[in-house]
PDB file of C-alpha atoms in Angstrom:
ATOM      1  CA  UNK A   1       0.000   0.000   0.000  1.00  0.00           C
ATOM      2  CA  UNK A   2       0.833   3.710  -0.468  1.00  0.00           C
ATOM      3  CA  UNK A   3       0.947   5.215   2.452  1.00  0.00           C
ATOM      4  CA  UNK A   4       1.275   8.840   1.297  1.00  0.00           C
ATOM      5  CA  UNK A   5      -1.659   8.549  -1.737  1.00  0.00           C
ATOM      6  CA  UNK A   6      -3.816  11.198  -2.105  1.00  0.00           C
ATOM      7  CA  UNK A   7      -6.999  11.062  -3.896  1.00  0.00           C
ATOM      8  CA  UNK A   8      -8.202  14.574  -4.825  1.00  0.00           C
ATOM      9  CA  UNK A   9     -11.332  15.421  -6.100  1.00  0.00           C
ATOM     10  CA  UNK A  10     -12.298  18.550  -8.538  1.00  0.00           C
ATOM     11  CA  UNK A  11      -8.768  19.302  -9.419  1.00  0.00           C
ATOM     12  CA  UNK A  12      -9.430  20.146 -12.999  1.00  0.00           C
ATOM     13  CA  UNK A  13      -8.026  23.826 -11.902  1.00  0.00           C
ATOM     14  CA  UNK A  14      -8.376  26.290  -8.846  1.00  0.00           C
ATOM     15  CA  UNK A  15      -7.721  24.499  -5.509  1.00  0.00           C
ATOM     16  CA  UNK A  16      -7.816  21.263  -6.301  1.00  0.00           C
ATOM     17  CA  UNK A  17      -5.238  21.478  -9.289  1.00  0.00           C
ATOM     18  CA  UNK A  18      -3.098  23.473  -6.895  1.00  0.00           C
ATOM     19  CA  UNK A  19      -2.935  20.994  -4.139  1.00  0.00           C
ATOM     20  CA  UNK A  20      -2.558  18.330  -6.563  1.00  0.00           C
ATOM     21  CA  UNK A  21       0.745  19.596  -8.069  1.00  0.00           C
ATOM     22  CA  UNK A  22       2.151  21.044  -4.570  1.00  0.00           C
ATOM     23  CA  UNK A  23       1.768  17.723  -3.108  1.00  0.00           C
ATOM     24  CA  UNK A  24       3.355  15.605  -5.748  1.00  0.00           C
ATOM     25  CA  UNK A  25       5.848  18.314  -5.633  1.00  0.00           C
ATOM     26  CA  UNK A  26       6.329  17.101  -2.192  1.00  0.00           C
ATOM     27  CA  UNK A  27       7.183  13.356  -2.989  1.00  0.00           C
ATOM     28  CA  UNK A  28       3.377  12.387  -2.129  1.00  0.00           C
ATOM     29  CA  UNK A  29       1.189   9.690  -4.987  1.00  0.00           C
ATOM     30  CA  UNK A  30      -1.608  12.203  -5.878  1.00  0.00           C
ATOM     31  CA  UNK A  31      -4.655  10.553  -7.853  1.00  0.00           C
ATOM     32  CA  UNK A  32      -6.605  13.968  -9.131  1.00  0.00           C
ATOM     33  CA  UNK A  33     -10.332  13.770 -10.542  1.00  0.00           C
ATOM     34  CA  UNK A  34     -10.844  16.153 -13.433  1.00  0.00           C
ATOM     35  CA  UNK A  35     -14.317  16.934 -14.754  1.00  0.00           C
ATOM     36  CA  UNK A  36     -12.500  17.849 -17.817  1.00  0.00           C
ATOM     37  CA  UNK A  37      -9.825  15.800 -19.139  1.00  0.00           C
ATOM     38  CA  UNK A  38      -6.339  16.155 -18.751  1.00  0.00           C
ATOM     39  CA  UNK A  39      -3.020  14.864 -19.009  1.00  0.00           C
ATOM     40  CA  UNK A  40      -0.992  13.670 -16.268  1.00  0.00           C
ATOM     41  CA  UNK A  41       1.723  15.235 -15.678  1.00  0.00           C
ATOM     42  CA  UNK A  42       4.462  16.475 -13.069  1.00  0.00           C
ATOM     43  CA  UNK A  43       3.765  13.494 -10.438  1.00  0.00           C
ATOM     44  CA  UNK A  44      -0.213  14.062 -11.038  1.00  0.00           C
ATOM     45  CA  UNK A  45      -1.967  11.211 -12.094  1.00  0.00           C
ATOM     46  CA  UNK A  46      -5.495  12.457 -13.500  1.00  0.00           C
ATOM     47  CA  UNK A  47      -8.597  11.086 -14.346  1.00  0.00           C
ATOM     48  CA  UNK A  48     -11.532  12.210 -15.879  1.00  0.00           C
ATOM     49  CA  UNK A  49     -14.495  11.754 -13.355  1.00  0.00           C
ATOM     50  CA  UNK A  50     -17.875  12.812 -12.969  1.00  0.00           C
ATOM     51  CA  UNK A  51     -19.154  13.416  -9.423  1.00  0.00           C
ATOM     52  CA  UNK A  52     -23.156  13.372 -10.335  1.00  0.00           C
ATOM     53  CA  UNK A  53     -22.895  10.208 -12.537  1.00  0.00           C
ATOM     54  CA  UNK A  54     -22.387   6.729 -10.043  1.00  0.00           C
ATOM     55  CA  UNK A  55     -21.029   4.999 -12.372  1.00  0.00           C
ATOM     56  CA  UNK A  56     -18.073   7.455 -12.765  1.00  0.00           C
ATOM     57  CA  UNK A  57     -17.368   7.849  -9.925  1.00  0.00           C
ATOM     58  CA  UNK A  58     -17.410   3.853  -9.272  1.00  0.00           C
ATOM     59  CA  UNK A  59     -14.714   3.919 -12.223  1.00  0.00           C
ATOM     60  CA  UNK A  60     -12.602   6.601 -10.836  1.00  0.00           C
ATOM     61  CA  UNK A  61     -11.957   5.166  -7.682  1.00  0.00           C
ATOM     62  CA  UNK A  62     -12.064   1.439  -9.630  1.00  0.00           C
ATOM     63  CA  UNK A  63      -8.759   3.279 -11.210  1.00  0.00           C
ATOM     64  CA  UNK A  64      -7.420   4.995  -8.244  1.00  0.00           C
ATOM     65  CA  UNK A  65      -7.287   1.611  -5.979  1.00  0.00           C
ATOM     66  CA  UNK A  66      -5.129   0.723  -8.710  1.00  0.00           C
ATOM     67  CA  UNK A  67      -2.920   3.319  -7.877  1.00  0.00           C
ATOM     68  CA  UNK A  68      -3.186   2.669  -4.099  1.00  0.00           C
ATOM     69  CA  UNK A  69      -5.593   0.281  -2.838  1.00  0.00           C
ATOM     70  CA  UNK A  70      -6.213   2.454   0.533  1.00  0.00           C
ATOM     71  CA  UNK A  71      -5.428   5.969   0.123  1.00  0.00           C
ATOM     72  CA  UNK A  72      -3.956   7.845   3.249  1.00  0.00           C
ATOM     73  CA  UNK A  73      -6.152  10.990   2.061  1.00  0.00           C
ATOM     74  CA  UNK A  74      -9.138  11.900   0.393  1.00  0.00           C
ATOM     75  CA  UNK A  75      -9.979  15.589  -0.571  1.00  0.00           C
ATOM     76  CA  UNK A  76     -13.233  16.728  -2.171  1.00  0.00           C
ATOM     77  CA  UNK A  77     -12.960  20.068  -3.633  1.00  0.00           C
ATOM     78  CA  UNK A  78     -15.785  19.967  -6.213  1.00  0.00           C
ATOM     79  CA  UNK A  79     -18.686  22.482  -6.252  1.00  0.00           C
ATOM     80  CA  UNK A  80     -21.004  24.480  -8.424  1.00  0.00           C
ATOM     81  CA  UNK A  81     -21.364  28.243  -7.644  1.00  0.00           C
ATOM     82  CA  UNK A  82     -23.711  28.747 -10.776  1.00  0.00           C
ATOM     83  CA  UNK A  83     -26.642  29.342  -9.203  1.00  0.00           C
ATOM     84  CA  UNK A  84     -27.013  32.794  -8.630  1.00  0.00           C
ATOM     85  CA  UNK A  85     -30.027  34.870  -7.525  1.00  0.00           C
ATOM     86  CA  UNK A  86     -32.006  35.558  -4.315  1.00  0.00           C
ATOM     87  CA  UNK A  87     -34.178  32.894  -3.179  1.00  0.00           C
ATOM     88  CA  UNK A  88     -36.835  33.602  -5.208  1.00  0.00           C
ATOM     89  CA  UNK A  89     -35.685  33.687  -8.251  1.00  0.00           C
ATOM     90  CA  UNK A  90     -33.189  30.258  -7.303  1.00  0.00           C
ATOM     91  CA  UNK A  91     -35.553  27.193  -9.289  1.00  0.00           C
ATOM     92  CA  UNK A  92     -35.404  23.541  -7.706  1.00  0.00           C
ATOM     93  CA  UNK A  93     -33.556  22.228 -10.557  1.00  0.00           C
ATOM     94  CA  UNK A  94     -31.211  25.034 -10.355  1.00  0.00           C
ATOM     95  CA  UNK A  95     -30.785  23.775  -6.867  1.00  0.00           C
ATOM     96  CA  UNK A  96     -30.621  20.036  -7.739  1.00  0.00           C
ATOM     97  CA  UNK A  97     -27.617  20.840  -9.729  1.00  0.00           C
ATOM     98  CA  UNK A  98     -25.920  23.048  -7.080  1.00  0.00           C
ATOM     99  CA  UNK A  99     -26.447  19.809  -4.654  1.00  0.00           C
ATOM    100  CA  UNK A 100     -25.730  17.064  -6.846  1.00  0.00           C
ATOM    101  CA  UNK A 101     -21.965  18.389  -7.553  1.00  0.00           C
ATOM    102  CA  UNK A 102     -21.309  20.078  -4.183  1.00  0.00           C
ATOM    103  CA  UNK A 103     -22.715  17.713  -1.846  1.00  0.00           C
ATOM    104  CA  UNK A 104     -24.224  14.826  -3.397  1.00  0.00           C
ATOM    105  CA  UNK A 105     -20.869  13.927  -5.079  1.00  0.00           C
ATOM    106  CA  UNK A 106     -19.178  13.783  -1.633  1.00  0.00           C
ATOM    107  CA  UNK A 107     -21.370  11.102  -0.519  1.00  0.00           C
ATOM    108  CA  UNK A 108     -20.908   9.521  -3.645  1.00  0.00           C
ATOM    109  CA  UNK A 109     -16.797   9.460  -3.158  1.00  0.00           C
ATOM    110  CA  UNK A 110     -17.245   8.966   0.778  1.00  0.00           C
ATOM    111  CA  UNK A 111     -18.597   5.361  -0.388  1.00  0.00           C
ATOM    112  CA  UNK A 112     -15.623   4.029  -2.210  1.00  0.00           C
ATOM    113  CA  UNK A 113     -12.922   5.764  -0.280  1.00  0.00           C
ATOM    114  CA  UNK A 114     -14.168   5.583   3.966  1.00  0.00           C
ATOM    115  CA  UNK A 115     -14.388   2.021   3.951  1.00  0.00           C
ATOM    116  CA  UNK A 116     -10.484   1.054   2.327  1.00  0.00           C
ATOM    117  CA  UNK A 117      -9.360   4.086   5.035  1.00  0.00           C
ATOM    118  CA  UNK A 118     -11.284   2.312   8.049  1.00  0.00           C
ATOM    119  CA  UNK A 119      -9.419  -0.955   7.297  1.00  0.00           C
ATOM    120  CA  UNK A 120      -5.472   0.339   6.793  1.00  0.00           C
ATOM    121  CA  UNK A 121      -6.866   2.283  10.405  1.00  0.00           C
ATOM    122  CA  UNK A 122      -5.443   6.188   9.191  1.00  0.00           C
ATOM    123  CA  UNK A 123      -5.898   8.432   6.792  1.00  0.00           C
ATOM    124  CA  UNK A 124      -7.735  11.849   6.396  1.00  0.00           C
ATOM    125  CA  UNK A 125     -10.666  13.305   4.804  1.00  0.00           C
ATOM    126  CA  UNK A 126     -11.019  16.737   3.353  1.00  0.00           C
ATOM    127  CA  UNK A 127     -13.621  18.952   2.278  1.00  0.00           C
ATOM    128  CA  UNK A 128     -13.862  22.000   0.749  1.00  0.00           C
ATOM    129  CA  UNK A 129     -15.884  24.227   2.766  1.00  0.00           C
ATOM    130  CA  UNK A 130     -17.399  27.752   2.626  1.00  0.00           C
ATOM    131  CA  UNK A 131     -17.660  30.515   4.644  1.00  0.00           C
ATOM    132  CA  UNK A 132     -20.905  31.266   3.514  1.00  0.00           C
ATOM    133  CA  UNK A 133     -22.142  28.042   4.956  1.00  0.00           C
ATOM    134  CA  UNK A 134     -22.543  29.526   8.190  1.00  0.00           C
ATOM    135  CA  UNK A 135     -22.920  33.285   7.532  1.00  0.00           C
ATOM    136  CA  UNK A 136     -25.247  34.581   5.173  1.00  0.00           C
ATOM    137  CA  UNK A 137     -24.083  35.525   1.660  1.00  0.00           C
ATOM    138  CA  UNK A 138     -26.569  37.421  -0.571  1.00  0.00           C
ATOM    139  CA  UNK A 139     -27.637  36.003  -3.958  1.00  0.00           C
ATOM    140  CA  UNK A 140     -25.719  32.691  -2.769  1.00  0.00           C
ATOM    141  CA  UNK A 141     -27.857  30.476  -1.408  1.00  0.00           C
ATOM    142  CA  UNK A 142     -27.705  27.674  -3.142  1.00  0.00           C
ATOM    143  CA  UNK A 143     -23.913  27.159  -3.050  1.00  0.00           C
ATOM    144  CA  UNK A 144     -24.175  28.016   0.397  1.00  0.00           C
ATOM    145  CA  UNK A 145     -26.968  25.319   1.649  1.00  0.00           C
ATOM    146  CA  UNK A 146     -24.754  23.055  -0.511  1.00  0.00           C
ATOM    147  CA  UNK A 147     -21.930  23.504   1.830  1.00  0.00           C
ATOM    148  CA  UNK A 148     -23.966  24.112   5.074  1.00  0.00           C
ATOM    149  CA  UNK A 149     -24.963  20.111   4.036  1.00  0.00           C
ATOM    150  CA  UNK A 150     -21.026  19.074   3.329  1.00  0.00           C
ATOM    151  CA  UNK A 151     -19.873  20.686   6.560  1.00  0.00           C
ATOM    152  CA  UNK A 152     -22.011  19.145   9.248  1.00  0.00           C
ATOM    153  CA  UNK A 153     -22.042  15.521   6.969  1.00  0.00           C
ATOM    154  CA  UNK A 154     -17.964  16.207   7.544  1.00  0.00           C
ATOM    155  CA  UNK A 155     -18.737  16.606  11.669  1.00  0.00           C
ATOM    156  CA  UNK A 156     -21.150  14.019  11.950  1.00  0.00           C
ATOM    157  CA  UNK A 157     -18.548  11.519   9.690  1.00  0.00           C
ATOM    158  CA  UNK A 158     -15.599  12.292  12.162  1.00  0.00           C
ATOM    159  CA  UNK A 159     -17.611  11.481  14.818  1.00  0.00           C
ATOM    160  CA  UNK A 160     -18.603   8.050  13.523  1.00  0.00           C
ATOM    161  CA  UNK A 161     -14.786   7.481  12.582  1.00  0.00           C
ATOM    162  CA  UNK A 162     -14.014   7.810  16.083  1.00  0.00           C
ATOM    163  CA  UNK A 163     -11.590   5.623  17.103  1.00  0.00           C
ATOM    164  CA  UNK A 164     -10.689   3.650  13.817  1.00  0.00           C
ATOM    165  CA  UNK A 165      -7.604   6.326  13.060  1.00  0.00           C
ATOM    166  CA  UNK A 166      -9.458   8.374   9.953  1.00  0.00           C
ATOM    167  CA  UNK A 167     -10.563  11.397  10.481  1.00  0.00           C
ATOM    168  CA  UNK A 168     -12.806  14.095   8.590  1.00  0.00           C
ATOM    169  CA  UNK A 169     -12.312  17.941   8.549  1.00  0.00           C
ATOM    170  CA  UNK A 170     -13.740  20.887   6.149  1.00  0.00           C
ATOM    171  CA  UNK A 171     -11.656  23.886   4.866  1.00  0.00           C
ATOM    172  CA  UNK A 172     -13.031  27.203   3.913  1.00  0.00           C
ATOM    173  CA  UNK A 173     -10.529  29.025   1.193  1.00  0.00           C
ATOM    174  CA  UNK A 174     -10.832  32.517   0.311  1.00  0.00           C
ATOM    175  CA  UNK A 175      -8.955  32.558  -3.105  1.00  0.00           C
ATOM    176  CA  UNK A 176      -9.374  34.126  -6.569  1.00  0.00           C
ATOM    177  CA  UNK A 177     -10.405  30.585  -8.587  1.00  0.00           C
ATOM    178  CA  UNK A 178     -12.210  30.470 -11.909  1.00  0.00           C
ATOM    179  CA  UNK A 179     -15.636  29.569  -9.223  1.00  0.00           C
ATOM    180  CA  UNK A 180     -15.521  32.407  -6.996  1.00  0.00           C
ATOM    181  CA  UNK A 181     -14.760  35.125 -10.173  1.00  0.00           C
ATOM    182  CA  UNK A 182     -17.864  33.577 -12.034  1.00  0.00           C
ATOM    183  CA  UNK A 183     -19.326  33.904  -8.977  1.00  0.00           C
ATOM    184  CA  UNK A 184     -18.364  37.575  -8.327  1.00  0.00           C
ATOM    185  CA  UNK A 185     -19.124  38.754 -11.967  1.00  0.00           C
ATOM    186  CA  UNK A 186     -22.340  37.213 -11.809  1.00  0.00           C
ATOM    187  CA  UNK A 187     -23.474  38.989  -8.307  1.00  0.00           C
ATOM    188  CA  UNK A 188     -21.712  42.435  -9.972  1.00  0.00           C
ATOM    189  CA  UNK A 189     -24.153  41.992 -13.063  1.00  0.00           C
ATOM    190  CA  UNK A 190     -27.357  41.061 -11.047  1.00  0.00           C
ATOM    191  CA  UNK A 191     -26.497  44.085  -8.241  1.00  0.00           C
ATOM    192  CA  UNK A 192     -25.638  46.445 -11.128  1.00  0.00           C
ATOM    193  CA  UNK A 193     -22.447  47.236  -9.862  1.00  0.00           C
ATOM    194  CA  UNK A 194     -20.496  48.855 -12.154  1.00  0.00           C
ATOM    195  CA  UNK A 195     -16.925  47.871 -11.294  1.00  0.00           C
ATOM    196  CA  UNK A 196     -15.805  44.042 -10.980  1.00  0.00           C
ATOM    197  CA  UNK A 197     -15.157  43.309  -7.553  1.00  0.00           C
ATOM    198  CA  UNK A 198     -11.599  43.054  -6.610  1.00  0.00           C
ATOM    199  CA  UNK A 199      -9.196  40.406  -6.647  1.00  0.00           C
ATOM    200  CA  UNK A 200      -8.991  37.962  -3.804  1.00  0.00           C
ATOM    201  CA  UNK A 201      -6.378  36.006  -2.274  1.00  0.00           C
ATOM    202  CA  UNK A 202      -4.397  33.493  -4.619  1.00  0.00           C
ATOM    203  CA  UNK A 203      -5.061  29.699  -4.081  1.00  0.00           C
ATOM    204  CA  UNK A 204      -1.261  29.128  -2.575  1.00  0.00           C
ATOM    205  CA  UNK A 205      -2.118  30.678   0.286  1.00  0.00           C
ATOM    206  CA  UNK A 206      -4.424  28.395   0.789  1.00  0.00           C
ATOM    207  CA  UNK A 207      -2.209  25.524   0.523  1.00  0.00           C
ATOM    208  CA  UNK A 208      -0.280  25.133   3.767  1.00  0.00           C
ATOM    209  CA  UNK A 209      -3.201  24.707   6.124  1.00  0.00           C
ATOM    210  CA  UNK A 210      -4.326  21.790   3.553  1.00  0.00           C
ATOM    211  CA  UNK A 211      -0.879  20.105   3.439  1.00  0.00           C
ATOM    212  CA  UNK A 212      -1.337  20.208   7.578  1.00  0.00           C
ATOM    213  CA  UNK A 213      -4.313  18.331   7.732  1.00  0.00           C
ATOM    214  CA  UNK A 214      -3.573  15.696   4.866  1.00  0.00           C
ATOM    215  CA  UNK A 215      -0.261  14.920   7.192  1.00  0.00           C
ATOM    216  CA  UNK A 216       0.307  12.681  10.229  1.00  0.00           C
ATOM    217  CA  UNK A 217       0.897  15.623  12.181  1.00  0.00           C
ATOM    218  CA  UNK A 218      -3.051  16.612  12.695  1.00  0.00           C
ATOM    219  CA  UNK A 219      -3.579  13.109  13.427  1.00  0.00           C
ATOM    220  CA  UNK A 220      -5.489  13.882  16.598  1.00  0.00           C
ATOM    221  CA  UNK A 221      -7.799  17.043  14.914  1.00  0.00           C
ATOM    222  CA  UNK A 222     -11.464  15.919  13.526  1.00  0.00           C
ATOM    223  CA  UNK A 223     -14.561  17.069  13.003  1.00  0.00           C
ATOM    224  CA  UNK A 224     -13.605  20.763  12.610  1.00  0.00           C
ATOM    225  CA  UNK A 225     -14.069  23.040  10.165  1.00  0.00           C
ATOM    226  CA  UNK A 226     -11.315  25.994   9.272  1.00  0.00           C
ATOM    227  CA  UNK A 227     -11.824  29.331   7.874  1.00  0.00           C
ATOM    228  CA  UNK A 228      -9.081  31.081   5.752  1.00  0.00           C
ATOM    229  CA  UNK A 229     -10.307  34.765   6.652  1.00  0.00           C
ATOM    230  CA  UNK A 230     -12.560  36.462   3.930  1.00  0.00           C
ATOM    231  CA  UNK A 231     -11.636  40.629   2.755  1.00  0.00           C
ATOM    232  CA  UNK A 232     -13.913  43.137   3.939  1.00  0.00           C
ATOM    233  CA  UNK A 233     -15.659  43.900   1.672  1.00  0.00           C
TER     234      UNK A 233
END
């Protein structure tokens, strides 16, 4: 077995391509999940996957136990911001969709990865999380409720994993990705604000609090969920 394996999740760019690439920088085995195809490359192994379709999923992970038939971590950093608008103007399959890729495909990877993790008795599960999960974002509802869902699923996971040496944490990143600028423009264009909002943070500072928590050295933290701080405006 490969101890250091990671199996990431929504790396086809942003966070999730970032983390992919500084941990095989690192020396670490890094399985990445791509909704769009790509080559691997500079100690990434990638895979096309699609987190609403079972069987994909199924096939992913069919490939990544392959790779490393218990991976020591497992980090879920797909989502779908699309759905902009306040809550009345938000449809139910506008909301399906927002679900089905931010939450629903966590569940979906939870179900081939947990059990492999539970036997070797380590390993470490991550999810991206979201500020606005917890305090109110306008227009974002949707994404939000998405990853209200994702976060307490995380607590309520590391408290079942008590005791068998896995454990489950969420991180909220603040960081200019293509998600969060679709995101922005599309709350600019529906507020009729005139300027784009600004930049925010790039994804690498993101990284080290990530590279923590995938490591043996948070082997004692669960069922918490971080906040990289948001700007102020």
């Amino acid at each position: 077995m490969e101890e250091s394996a990671v199996v990431i999740i929504g790396a086809s760019s942003g966070f999730g391509a970032a983390l992919a690439e500084d941990l095989a920088a690192a020396g670490r085995t890094v399985v990445a999940g791509a909704r769009s195809a790509r080559e691997s490359g500079g100690g990434v192994l990638y895979r096309q996957v699609d987190v609403a379709d079972e069987q994909s999923v199924a096939d992913f992970f069919g490939y990544a136990a392959s790779v490393s038939p218990a991976p020591y971590g497992l980090v879920y950093s797909a989502g779908d911001a699309s759905a902009v608008g306040y809550g009345w103007e938000v449809g139910p399959d506008e909301l399906a969709r927002v679900f089905d890729a931010t939450f629903f495909g966590f569940v979906r990877c939870l179900r081939h990865a947990v059990p492999a993790m539970r036997e070797a008795g380590r390993g470490s599960v991550l999810a991206l999380g979201s500020h606005s999960a917890r305090f109110p974002v306008e227009m974002l509802g949707a994404y939000a409720s998405a990853k209200a869902a994702l976060e307490h699923y995380v607590r309520t996971l590391a408290k079942e994993l008590t005791g068998t040496g896995v454990r489950a944490n969420a991180l909220g990143i603040v960081a200019e990705t293509a998600l969060s600028r679709d995101f922005l423009d599309r709350k600019a264009s529906a507020l009729g604000r005139q300027e784009p909002y600004p930049a925010l943070p790039q994804v690498r500072d993101n990284l080290p609090l990530a590279r923590f928590l995938l490591s043996e050295e948070s082997r004692h933290v669960s069922g918490q969920v971080v906040d990289a701080f948001p700007p102020a405006w």
